[in-house]
CSV table of C-alpha atoms in Angstrom, one decimal:
chain,number,residue,atom,x,y,z
Q,282,UNK,CA,-16.0,6.3,-8.4
Q,283,UNK,CA,-13.2,4.3,-7.2
Q,284,UNK,CA,-11.2,5.4,-4.1
Q,285,UNK,CA,-7.6,6.2,-4.9
Q,286,UNK,CA,-5.2,6.4,-1.7
Q,287,UNK,CA,-3.1,9.4,-1.7
Q,288,UNK,CA,0.4,8.8,-2.6
Q,289,UNK,CA,1.9,12.6,-2.4
Q,290,UNK,CA,3.9,14.0,0.5
Q,291,UNK,CA,1.9,14.7,3.4
Q,292,UNK,CA,0.3,18.0,4.1
Q,293,UNK,CA,2.4,20.6,5.8
Q,294,UNK,CA,5.3,17.8,6.1
Q,295,UNK,CA,3.3,16.2,9.0
Q,296,UNK,CA,2.7,12.5,8.3
Q,297,UNK,CA,0.2,12.1,11.3
Q,298,UNK,CA,-2.2,14.4,9.5
Q,299,UNK,CA,-3.1,11.6,7.3
Q,300,UNK,CA,-5.8,8.7,8.3
Q,301,UNK,CA,-2.9,6.2,7.7
Q,302,UNK,CA,-1.8,6.8,11.2
Q,303,UNK,CA,-5.1,5.5,12.9
Q,304,UNK,CA,-4.6,1.9,12.2
Q,305,UNK,CA,-0.8,2.1,13.1
Q,306,UNK,CA,-1.4,3.5,16.5
Q,307,UNK,CA,-4.0,0.7,17.0
Q,308,UNK,CA,-1.4,-1.7,16.2
Q,309,UNK,CA,1.1,-0.1,18.5
Q,310,UNK,CA,-1.3,-0.3,21.4
Q,311,UNK,CA,-2.0,-4.0,20.8
Q,312,UNK,CA,1.4,-5.1,20.4
Q,313,UNK,CA,2.5,-3.4,23.4
Q,314,UNK,CA,-0.2,-4.1,25.6
Q,315,UNK,CA,-0.9,-7.6,24.4
Q,316,UNK,CA,2.7,-8.5,24.6
Q,317,UNK,CA,3.0,-7.2,28.1
Q,318,UNK,CA,0.0,-9.2,29.3
Q,319,UNK,CA,1.4,-12.2,27.5
Q,320,UNK,CA,4.7,-11.9,29.1
Q,321,UNK,CA,3.5,-12.8,32.3
Q,322,UNK,CA,2.8,-16.4,31.3
Q,323,UNK,CA,6.4,-17.0,29.7
Q,324,UNK,CA,8.7,-16.9,32.5
Q,325,UNK,CA,11.2,-18.4,30.3
Q,326,UNK,CA,11.7,-15.8,28.0
Q,327,UNK,CA,13.7,-12.6,28.2
Q,328,UNK,CA,11.8,-9.7,29.9
Q,329,UNK,CA,10.9,-6.6,27.9
Q,330,UNK,CA,13.3,-4.0,28.1
Q,331,UNK,CA,13.7,-0.6,26.2
Q,332,UNK,CA,14.9,-2.4,23.1
Q,333,UNK,CA,12.1,-4.7,23.2
Q,334,UNK,CA,9.6,-2.1,23.4
Q,335,UNK,CA,11.3,-0.3,20.8
Q,336,UNK,CA,11.0,-3.4,18.5
Q,337,UNK,CA,7.3,-3.7,19.3
Q,338,UNK,CA,6.8,0.1,18.1
Q,339,UNK,CA,9.1,-0.3,15.0
Q,340,UNK,CA,6.5,-2.2,13.0
Q,341,UNK,CA,3.5,0.2,13.6
Q,342,UNK,CA,6.0,3.0,13.1
Q,343,UNK,CA,6.8,1.6,9.7
Q,344,UNK,CA,3.4,1.0,8.6
Q,345,UNK,CA,2.9,4.8,8.5
Q,346,UNK,CA,5.0,4.6,5.1
Q,347,UNK,CA,3.3,1.5,3.7
Q,348,UNK,CA,1.5,3.6,1.2
Q,349,UNK,CA,4.6,5.0,-0.4
Q,350,UNK,CA,7.0,2.1,-0.2
Q,351,UNK,CA,5.0,-1.1,0.7
Q,352,UNK,CA,7.4,-3.6,-0.3
Q,353,UNK,CA,10.3,-1.6,1.8
Q,354,UNK,CA,7.9,-1.3,4.6
Q,355,UNK,CA,7.0,-5.3,4.4
Q,356,UNK,CA,10.9,-6.3,4.3
Q,357,UNK,CA,11.7,-3.7,7.5
Q,358,UNK,CA,8.8,-4.8,9.3
Q,359,UNK,CA,9.9,-8.8,8.6
Q,360,UNK,CA,13.4,-7.8,10.0
Q,361,UNK,CA,12.3,-6.0,13.0
Q,362,UNK,CA,10.1,-9.2,14.0
Q,363,UNK,CA,12.8,-11.5,13.2
Q,364,UNK,CA,15.3,-9.4,15.6
Q,365,UNK,CA,12.6,-9.6,18.1
Q,366,UNK,CA,12.3,-13.3,17.9
Q,367,UNK,CA,16.3,-13.7,17.9
Q,368,UNK,CA,16.8,-11.7,21.1
Q,369,UNK,CA,14.2,-14.0,22.9
Q,370,UNK,CA,11.7,-11.6,24.1
Q,371,UNK,CA,8.3,-13.0,24.7
Q,372,UNK,CA,5.7,-14.0,22.1
Q,373,UNK,CA,2.6,-12.0,21.8
Q,374,UNK,CA,0.8,-10.0,19.0
Q,375,UNK,CA,4.1,-9.0,17.4
Q,376,UNK,CA,3.4,-10.6,14.2
Q,377,UNK,CA,0.0,-8.2,13.7
Q,378,UNK,CA,2.2,-5.5,12.3
Q,379,UNK,CA,3.9,-8.1,9.6
Q,380,UNK,CA,0.4,-9.1,8.5
Q,381,UNK,CA,-0.7,-5.5,7.8
Q,382,UNK,CA,2.3,-4.9,5.9
Q,383,UNK,CA,1.7,-8.1,3.7
Q,384,UNK,CA,-1.6,-7.1,3.3
Q,385,UNK,CA,-0.7,-3.7,2.2
Q,386,UNK,CA,2.2,-4.8,-0.5
Q,387,UNK,CA,-0.1,-7.4,-2.1
Q,388,UNK,CA,-2.9,-4.8,-2.3
Q,389,UNK,CA,-0.5,-2.5,-4.2
Q,390,UNK,CA,0.1,-5.4,-6.8
Q,391,UNK,CA,3.7,-6.6,-5.4
Q,392,UNK,CA,2.4,-10.3,-5.7
Q,393,UNK,CA,5.9,-11.7,-6.2
Q,394,UNK,CA,7.7,-9.6,-3.8
Q,395,UNK,CA,5.7,-10.5,-0.7
Q,396,UNK,CA,5.8,-14.3,-1.0
Q,397,UNK,CA,9.6,-13.8,-1.2
Q,398,UNK,CA,9.7,-11.8,1.9
Q,399,UNK,CA,7.5,-14.5,3.6
Q,400,UNK,CA,9.8,-17.0,2.6
Q,401,UNK,CA,12.7,-15.4,4.0
Q,402,UNK,CA,11.0,-14.7,7.2
Q,403,UNK,CA,10.0,-18.5,7.5
Q,404,UNK,CA,13.4,-19.6,6.8
Q,405,UNK,CA,15.0,-17.2,9.7
Q,406,UNK,CA,12.2,-18.4,12.1
Q,407,UNK,CA,13.2,-22.1,11.0
Q,408,UNK,CA,16.9,-21.4,11.5
Q,409,UNK,CA,16.4,-19.8,14.9
Q,410,UNK,CA,14.0,-22.6,16.1
Q,411,UNK,CA,16.0,-25.7,14.9
Q,412,UNK,CA,19.6,-24.7,15.1
Q,413,UNK,CA,20.5,-21.3,16.3
Q,414,UNK,CA,18.3,-21.3,19.5
Q,415,UNK,CA,21.3,-22.8,21.6
Q,416,UNK,CA,23.6,-19.8,20.8
Q,417,UNK,CA,20.7,-17.1,21.5
Q,418,UNK,CA,18.9,-16.1,24.5
Q,419,UNK,CA,17.1,-17.0,26.5
Q,420,UNK,CA,19.6,-19.5,28.1
Q,421,UNK,CA,18.3,-23.3,28.2
Q,422,UNK,CA,16.0,-22.7,25.5
Q,423,UNK,CA,15.0,-25.9,23.8
Q,424,UNK,CA,14.5,-26.8,20.1
Q,425,UNK,CA,11.2,-26.0,18.4
Q,426,UNK,CA,9.3,-28.9,17.3
Q,427,UNK,CA,8.7,-29.4,13.6
Q,428,UNK,CA,4.9,-29.2,14.2
Q,429,UNK,CA,5.5,-25.6,15.5
Q,430,UNK,CA,7.6,-24.9,12.5
Q,431,UNK,CA,4.9,-26.0,10.1
Q,432,UNK,CA,2.3,-24.3,12.0
Q,433,UNK,CA,4.2,-21.1,11.3
Q,434,UNK,CA,4.5,-22.0,7.8
Q,435,UNK,CA,1.0,-22.9,7.4
Q,436,UNK,CA,0.1,-19.5,9.2
Q,437,UNK,CA,2.3,-17.5,6.5
Q,438,UNK,CA,0.5,-19.4,3.8
Q,439,UNK,CA,-2.9,-18.2,5.2
Q,440,UNK,CA,-1.9,-14.8,5.5
Q,441,UNK,CA,-0.9,-14.6,1.8
Q,442,UNK,CA,-3.8,-16.2,0.6
Q,443,UNK,CA,-6.1,-13.9,2.6
Q,444,UNK,CA,-4.0,-11.1,1.3
Q,445,UNK,CA,-4.7,-12.0,-2.3
Q,446,UNK,CA,-8.3,-12.5,-1.6
Q,447,UNK,CA,-8.3,-9.0,-0.2
Q,448,UNK,CA,-6.5,-7.6,-3.3
Q,449,UNK,CA,-8.8,-9.4,-5.8
Q,450,UNK,CA,-11.9,-8.2,-3.9
Q,451,UNK,CA,-10.7,-4.7,-3.7
Q,452,UNK,CA,-9.9,-4.5,-7.3
Q,453,UNK,CA,-13.5,-5.8,-8.0
Q,454,UNK,CA,-15.0,-3.2,-5.9
Q,455,UNK,CA,-13.0,-0.3,-7.5
Q,456,UNK,CA,-13.7,-1.7,-11.1
Q,457,UNK,CA,-17.4,-2.0,-10.2
Q,458,UNK,CA,-17.5,1.8,-9.1
Q,459,UNK,CA,-15.7,2.9,-12.0
Q,460,UNK,CA,-18.0,1.0,-14.4
Q,461,UNK,CA,-21.0,2.6,-12.6
Q,462,UNK,CA,-19.5,6.0,-12.7
Q,463,UNK,CA,-18.7,5.6,-16.4
Q,464,UNK,CA,-22.3,4.4,-17.1
Q,465,UNK,CA,-23.6,7.5,-15.4
Q,466,UNK,CA,-21.6,9.8,-17.4
Q,467,UNK,CA,-22.4,8.1,-20.5
Q,468,UNK,CA,-26.1,8.1,-19.7
Q,469,UNK,CA,-25.6,11.9,-19.2
Q,470,UNK,CA,-23.9,12.5,-22.4
Q,471,UNK,CA,-26.3,10.5,-24.4
Q,472,UNK,CA,-29.1,12.3,-22.8
Q,473,UNK,CA,-27.8,15.6,-23.4
Q,474,UNK,CA,-27.0,14.4,-27.2
Q,475,UNK,CA,-30.8,13.4,-27.6
Q,476,UNK,CA,-31.8,16.9,-26.5
Q,477,UNK,CA,-29.4,18.5,-28.8
Q,478,UNK,CA,-30.6,16.5,-31.6
Q,479,UNK,CA,-34.3,17.3,-30.6
Q,480,UNK,CA,-33.4,21.0,-30.7
Q,481,UNK,CA,-31.9,20.6,-33.9
Q,482,UNK,CA,-34.7,19.0,-35.5
Q,483,UNK,CA,-37.3,21.3,-34.2
Q,484,UNK,CA,-35.1,24.3,-35.1
Q,485,UNK,CA,-33.8,23.3,-38.4
Q,486,UNK,CA,-37.7,22.7,-39.7
Q,487,UNK,CA,-39.3,25.7,-38.0
Q,488,UNK,CA,-36.7,28.3,-39.0
Q,489,UNK,CA,-36.4,26.9,-42.3
Q,490,UNK,CA,-40.3,27.7,-42.8
Q,491,UNK,CA,-39.9,31.2,-41.1
Q,492,UNK,CA,-36.9,31.9,-43.5
Q,493,UNK,CA,-39.0,31.0,-46.6
Q,494,UNK,CA,-42.2,33.1,-45.3
Q,495,UNK,CA,-40.0,36.0,-44.5
Q,496,UNK,CA,-38.5,36.2,-47.9
Q,497,UNK,CA,-41.9,36.2,-49.5
Q,498,UNK,CA,-43.4,38.8,-47.2
Q,499,UNK,CA,-40.4,41.0,-47.9
Q,500,UNK,CA,-40.9,40.6,-51.6
Q,501,UNK,CA,-44.6,41.1,-51.5
Q,502,UNK,CA,-44.9,43.7,-48.8
Q,503,UNK,CA,-45.2,46.8,-51.2
Q,504,UNK,CA,-47.2,45.1,-54.1
Q,505,UNK,CA,-49.4,42.5,-52.3
Q,506,UNK,CA,-49.7,43.4,-48.8
Q,507,UNK,CA,-52.3,40.7,-48.2
Q,508,UNK,CA,-50.2,37.9,-49.4
Q,509,UNK,CA,-47.4,39.3,-47.0
Q,510,UNK,CA,-49.7,39.4,-44.3
Q,511,UNK,CA,-50.6,35.6,-44.8
Q,512,UNK,CA,-46.6,34.8,-44.8
Q,513,UNK,CA,-46.4,36.7,-41.6
Q,514,UNK,CA,-49.2,34.9,-40.0
Q,515,UNK,CA,-47.5,31.6,-41.0
Q,516,UNK,CA,-44.3,32.8,-39.5
Q,517,UNK,CA,-46.2,33.6,-36.2
Q,518,UNK,CA,-47.7,30.2,-36.2
Q,519,UNK,CA,-44.6,28.4,-36.8
Q,520,UNK,CA,-42.4,30.3,-34.3
Q,521,UNK,CA,-45.3,29.6,-31.7
Q,522,UNK,CA,-44.9,26.0,-32.4
Q,523,UNK,CA,-41.3,25.9,-32.3
Q,524,UNK,CA,-41.2,27.9,-28.9
Q,525,UNK,CA,-43.6,24.9,-27.6
Q,526,UNK,CA,-41.4,22.2,-28.7
Q,527,UNK,CA,-38.2,24.0,-27.3
Q,528,UNK,CA,-40.3,24.5,-24.1
Q,529,UNK,CA,-41.0,20.7,-23.8
Q,530,UNK,CA,-37.3,19.8,-24.6
Q,531,UNK,CA,-36.0,22.3,-21.9
Q,532,UNK,CA,-38.3,20.9,-19.3
Q,533,UNK,CA,-36.2,17.8,-19.1
Q,534,UNK,CA,-33.1,19.9,-18.2
Q,535,UNK,CA,-35.1,21.9,-15.8
Q,536,UNK,CA,-36.7,19.1,-13.9
Q,537,UNK,CA,-35.0,15.8,-14.9
Q,538,UNK,CA,-36.9,12.7,-14.1
Q,539,UNK,CA,-40.5,14.2,-14.5
Q,540,UNK,CA,-42.8,13.3,-17.0
Q,541,UNK,CA,-43.2,15.6,-19.9
Q,542,UNK,CA,-46.3,17.9,-19.9
Q,543,UNK,CA,-47.2,17.3,-23.4
Q,544,UNK,CA,-46.8,14.2,-25.4
Q,545,UNK,CA,-44.0,13.9,-28.0
Q,546,UNK,CA,-45.0,14.5,-31.5
Q,547,UNK,CA,-45.8,11.5,-33.7
Q,548,UNK,CA,-47.1,10.6,-37.0
Q,549,UNK,CA,-50.7,11.8,-36.1
Q,550,UNK,CA,-49.1,15.2,-36.5
Q,551,UNK,CA,-48.3,14.4,-40.1
Q,552,UNK,CA,-51.2,16.7,-41.4
Q,553,UNK,CA,-49.7,19.7,-39.6
Q,554,UNK,CA,-46.3,18.9,-40.9
Q,555,UNK,CA,-47.7,18.7,-44.4
Q,556,UNK,CA,-49.7,21.9,-44.0
Q,557,UNK,CA,-46.4,23.8,-42.7
Q,558,UNK,CA,-44.5,22.5,-45.8
Q,559,UNK,CA,-47.3,23.8,-48.0
Q,560,UNK,CA,-47.3,27.3,-46.4
Q,561,UNK,CA,-43.3,27.2,-47.5
Q,562,UNK,CA,-44.2,26.4,-51.1
Q,563,UNK,CA,-43.7,22.7,-51.0
Q,564,UNK,CA,-46.7,20.4,-51.9
Q,565,UNK,CA,-46.5,16.9,-50.0
Q,566,UNK,CA,-48.5,13.9,-50.8
Q,567,UNK,CA,-48.9,11.1,-48.0
Q,568,UNK,CA,-49.5,7.6,-49.2
Q,569,UNK,CA,-50.2,4.9,-46.6
Q,570,UNK,CA,-49.6,1.2,-47.4
Q,571,UNK,CA,-51.0,-1.2,-45.1
Q,572,UNK,CA,-53.1,-1.0,-42.0
Q,573,UNK,CA,-51.8,1.6,-39.7
Q,574,UNK,CA,-50.9,0.2,-36.5
Q,575,UNK,CA,-50.2,2.0,-33.0
Q,576,UNK,CA,-46.4,2.7,-32.6
Q,577,UNK,CA,-44.5,2.8,-29.6
Q,578,UNK,CA,-43.6,6.4,-28.6
Q,579,UNK,CA,-39.9,6.1,-29.5
Q,580,UNK,CA,-40.6,4.8,-33.1
Q,581,UNK,CA,-43.4,7.3,-33.6
Q,582,UNK,CA,-41.2,10.2,-32.6
Q,583,UNK,CA,-38.3,8.9,-34.9
Q,584,UNK,CA,-40.5,8.5,-37.9
Q,585,UNK,CA,-42.0,11.9,-37.5
Q,586,UNK,CA,-38.5,13.6,-37.2
Q,587,UNK,CA,-37.3,11.7,-40.0
Q,588,UNK,CA,-40.3,13.1,-42.3
Q,589,UNK,CA,-39.9,16.6,-40.7
Q,590,UNK,CA,-36.0,16.7,-41.4
Q,591,UNK,CA,-36.7,15.2,-45.1
Q,592,UNK,CA,-39.1,17.9,-45.7
Q,593,UNK,CA,-36.8,20.7,-44.4
Q,594,UNK,CA,-34.1,19.4,-46.6
Q,595,UNK,CA,-36.4,19.4,-49.5
Q,596,UNK,CA,-37.1,23.3,-49.0
Q,597,UNK,CA,-33.5,24.2,-48.2
Q,598,UNK,CA,-31.7,22.1,-50.8
Q,599,UNK,CA,-34.2,21.1,-53.8
Q,600,UNK,CA,-35.5,22.8,-56.6
Q,601,UNK,CA,-38.6,20.6,-56.5
Q,602,UNK,CA,-41.5,21.9,-54.9
Q,603,UNK,CA,-43.4,18.6,-54.6
Q,604,UNK,CA,-42.5,15.7,-52.1
Q,605,UNK,CA,-44.0,12.3,-51.7
Q,606,UNK,CA,-44.4,10.9,-48.2
Q,607,UNK,CA,-45.1,6.9,-48.1
Q,608,UNK,CA,-45.7,5.2,-44.9
Q,609,UNK,CA,-45.5,1.2,-45.3
Q,610,UNK,CA,-47.0,-0.9,-42.2
Q,611,UNK,CA,-45.7,-4.2,-42.0
Q,612,UNK,CA,-45.6,-7.0,-39.3
Q,613,UNK,CA,-43.0,-5.6,-36.6
Q,614,UNK,CA,-41.6,-2.7,-38.6
Q,615,UNK,CA,-42.7,0.7,-40.2
Q,616,UNK,CA,-41.1,2.1,-43.2
Q,617,UNK,CA,-40.9,5.7,-44.1
Q,618,UNK,CA,-39.9,6.9,-47.5
Q,619,UNK,CA,-39.8,10.5,-48.8
Q,620,UNK,CA,-39.0,11.3,-52.4
Q,621,UNK,CA,-38.5,14.5,-54.4
Q,622,UNK,CA,-37.8,14.9,-57.8
Q,623,UNK,CA,-35.0,17.7,-57.4
Q,624,UNK,CA,-32.8,18.9,-59.1
Q,625,UNK,CA,-30.3,19.9,-56.4
Q,626,UNK,CA,-30.1,23.6,-55.8
Q,627,UNK,CA,-26.3,24.5,-56.1
Q,628,UNK,CA,-25.0,27.0,-53.6
Q,629,UNK,CA,-28.1,26.3,-51.2
Q,630,UNK,CA,-27.8,27.0,-47.5
Q,631,UNK,CA,-26.3,24.2,-45.4
Q,632,UNK,CA,-27.9,23.0,-42.5
Q,633,UNK,CA,-24.6,22.7,-40.6
Q,634,UNK,CA,-24.3,19.1,-41.6
Q,635,UNK,CA,-26.4,17.4,-38.6
Q,636,UNK,CA,-29.6,16.4,-40.7
Q,637,UNK,CA,-29.0,13.1,-42.2
Q,638,UNK,CA,-26.6,12.2,-39.3
Q,639,UNK,CA,-29.6,12.8,-36.7
Q,640,UNK,CA,-32.0,10.8,-38.9
Q,641,UNK,CA,-29.6,8.0,-39.2
Q,642,UNK,CA,-28.7,8.0,-35.5
Q,643,UNK,CA,-32.4,7.9,-34.7
Q,644,UNK,CA,-32.7,4.7,-36.9
Q,645,UNK,CA,-29.9,3.0,-35.6
Q,646,UNK,CA,-30.6,3.7,-32.0
Q,647,UNK,CA,-34.1,1.8,-32.5
Q,648,UNK,CA,-32.2,-1.1,-34.3
Q,649,UNK,CA,-33.4,0.1,-37.8
Q,650,UNK,CA,-31.6,1.1,-40.9
Q,651,UNK,CA,-31.6,4.5,-43.0
Q,652,UNK,CA,-30.9,5.1,-46.7
Q,653,UNK,CA,-30.4,8.5,-48.2
Q,654,UNK,CA,-29.1,9.4,-51.7
Q,655,UNK,CA,-30.1,10.3,-55.3
Q,656,UNK,CA,-32.4,8.2,-57.1
Q,657,UNK,CA,-31.3,6.4,-60.6
Q,658,UNK,CA,-33.9,8.6,-62.4
Q,659,UNK,CA,-33.1,11.9,-60.6
Q,660,UNK,CA,-34.4,13.4,-57.5
Q,661,UNK,CA,-33.5,12.3,-54.0
Q,662,UNK,CA,-34.7,9.6,-51.5
Q,663,UNK,CA,-34.8,9.0,-47.9
Q,664,UNK,CA,-35.9,5.6,-46.8
Q,665,UNK,CA,-35.9,4.5,-43.2
Q,666,UNK,CA,-37.1,1.0,-41.7
Q,667,UNK,CA,-38.0,1.2,-38.2
Q,668,UNK,CA,-38.6,-2.0,-35.9
Q,669,UNK,CA,-41.7,-1.5,-33.9
Q,670,UNK,CA,-40.0,-3.7,-31.2
Q,671,UNK,CA,-36.2,-2.4,-30.8
Q,672,UNK,CA,-33.6,-5.4,-30.2
Q,673,UNK,CA,-32.8,-5.7,-26.6
Q,674,UNK,CA,-35.7,-3.6,-25.4
Q,675,UNK,CA,-38.4,-5.5,-24.0
Q,676,UNK,CA,-41.8,-4.8,-25.4
Q,677,UNK,CA,-40.5,-1.7,-27.0
Q,678,UNK,CA,-42.2,1.6,-26.5
Q,679,UNK,CA,-39.1,3.6,-25.6
Q,680,UNK,CA,-36.4,5.2,-27.8
Q,681,UNK,CA,-33.0,3.9,-26.9
Q,682,UNK,CA,-30.6,6.6,-25.5
Q,683,UNK,CA,-28.9,8.4,-28.5
Q,684,UNK,CA,-25.1,9.0,-28.7
Q,685,UNK,CA,-22.6,8.2,-31.1
Q,686,UNK,CA,-23.1,5.1,-33.1
Q,687,UNK,CA,-20.7,2.8,-34.4
Q,688,UNK,CA,-20.4,2.0,-38.4
Q,689,UNK,CA,-20.3,4.3,-41.2
Q,690,UNK,CA,-21.8,7.7,-40.6
Q,691,UNK,CA,-24.4,9.4,-42.6
Q,692,UNK,CA,-23.8,12.3,-44.9
Q,693,UNK,CA,-24.0,15.5,-42.8
Q,694,UNK,CA,-26.8,16.9,-44.8
Q,695,UNK,CA,-28.2,16.8,-48.2
Q,696,UNK,CA,-25.5,19.1,-49.4
Q,697,UNK,CA,-23.3,16.2,-48.8
Q,698,UNK,CA,-25.6,13.2,-49.9
Q,699,UNK,CA,-24.3,9.6,-50.5
Q,700,UNK,CA,-22.8,8.5,-53.9
Q,701,UNK,CA,-24.8,5.3,-54.6
Q,702,UNK,CA,-23.5,2.4,-56.5
Q,703,UNK,CA,-23.2,3.1,-60.3
Q,704,UNK,CA,-24.7,6.4,-60.0
Q,705,UNK,CA,-23.9,8.6,-62.6
Q,706,UNK,CA,-21.5,11.7,-62.0
Q,707,UNK,CA,-23.4,14.7,-60.6
Q,708,UNK,CA,-22.6,18.4,-61.2
Q,709,UNK,CA,-21.1,20.4,-58.7
Q,710,UNK,CA,-24.0,21.0,-56.5
Q,711,UNK,CA,-25.6,20.9,-53.3
Q,712,UNK,CA,-25.9,17.2,-53.4
Q,713,UNK,CA,-22.7,16.0,-54.6
Q,714,UNK,CA,-20.4,14.3,-52.2
Q,715,UNK,CA,-19.9,10.8,-50.6
Q,716,UNK,CA,-21.7,8.7,-48.0
Q,717,UNK,CA,-18.9,9.5,-45.4
Q,718,UNK,CA,-19.1,13.4,-44.3
Q,719,UNK,CA,-16.0,15.3,-44.8
Q,720,UNK,CA,-13.7,15.8,-41.7
Q,721,UNK,CA,-14.9,19.6,-41.3
Q,722,UNK,CA,-18.4,18.5,-41.1
Q,723,UNK,CA,-17.7,15.9,-38.4
Q,724,UNK,CA,-16.9,18.9,-36.3
Q,725,UNK,CA,-20.4,20.4,-36.7
Q,726,UNK,CA,-22.1,17.4,-35.6
Q,727,UNK,CA,-24.5,17.8,-32.5
Q,728,UNK,CA,-22.5,17.5,-29.4
Q,729,UNK,CA,-23.7,17.9,-25.4
Q,730,UNK,CA,-22.1,21.3,-25.6
Q,731,UNK,CA,-24.4,22.3,-28.5
Q,732,UNK,CA,-27.4,21.0,-26.8
Q,733,UNK,CA,-26.4,23.1,-23.9
Q,734,UNK,CA,-25.9,26.3,-25.7
Q,735,UNK,CA,-28.9,26.0,-27.8
Q,736,UNK,CA,-30.8,25.4,-24.7
Q,737,UNK,CA,-29.4,28.6,-23.2
Q,738,UNK,CA,-30.2,30.6,-26.2
Q,739,UNK,CA,-33.6,29.9,-26.2
Q,740,UNK,CA,-34.5,29.8,-22.6
Q,741,UNK,CA,-35.2,33.8,-22.7
Q,742,UNK,CA,-37.2,33.4,-25.8
Q,743,UNK,CA,-39.5,30.6,-24.2
Q,744,UNK,CA,-39.7,32.6,-20.9
Q,745,UNK,CA,-40.8,35.8,-22.9
Q,746,UNK,CA,-43.5,33.9,-24.4
Q,747,UNK,CA,-44.7,32.5,-21.2
Q,748,UNK,CA,-45.0,35.9,-20.0
Q,749,UNK,CA,-47.0,37.3,-23.1
Q,750,UNK,CA,-49.5,34.4,-22.9
């Protein structure tokens, strides 16, 4: 985070309460003591009196205001130094305040005013040393050589160049600090977004299964209690699994930087997912094309979550009770396709508009693509192509941080599926809509605040489960 010098009024009206007085006090000591010592070797100059000491202290005193009015301070310091030379007082470190004033003004961005002030100072110094010396004290002073005048000009040029380099370096340091701070904030936001999306995927699937089984249990509780008992067992298993995955996600909040205690889910758990879908009344068939290959953890997790969310959408929004899952392994990529025959259920429950958005974000974060929309022959299809080695991630194996991604957004849910090219008009049902989610659904996208809220909501449930176990 870049340091910004205070520009407001001093606290309690005492300017010396600010750190700016420290260099001013040091300069005052150097100028007074240094000039006093140097005057002993300049017998031809006017001796220091009260006015001379006052002019020596004028520059450091003006520097107390250099943060408020750097140009005015530079001009006033230049005038005090010229007056000191005009009155014939001894040379010494009287120019130190002028150097600090020039540096402060250039660092504040006044790159044109400072060279103009320096030119005025050089002109006045040259005029005094070449023509006005005979009318000014000390008496009998001679003309300054052009070599001395040129040296004064070179000295001023070196001061201005050093001040410009100081300004550039200072801005670079401030820019680097600001970029580092922004990168840290961005990484934190992306991590919170990733956690929010993980919570959404876990809870949307598990709660959908629980909702369906709870309805079955309520309907059969009196007539077929054994089947109701089976539905309750399924609810218990689904809730236990959801609590376990929520606990795994929350562990990253409680102990950031530590490795997870259990591995992230992947396609090896696809049979469990199919079994859960079957308990919710959805028959899923899995087909594998090509030779299965080990996937990087990020790709494996993304493929699992895409299938999980697709099955959740079928349970909640489709009238079909069958789904087809196809995994295609290709050199350098894996293709995931989930189909159902529909039709869409009008008035079905909405998932809050986050399902397809989360799937698309997972795909794009890994350098892949995702297509979702009605099939020409009816039904609905979700197809994702995930590269095994993500672009820009040497060796793959990790999922890129998830955050808002550029480009067209995915539809917020199957209730707002995309309109494919040349697709026939669909009835007003859950799947009607366009590729872009409507504005009100954009507000429902998972945010860092959503992740924190969901985490807080389920912390007590996780801890209660841990105590019972």
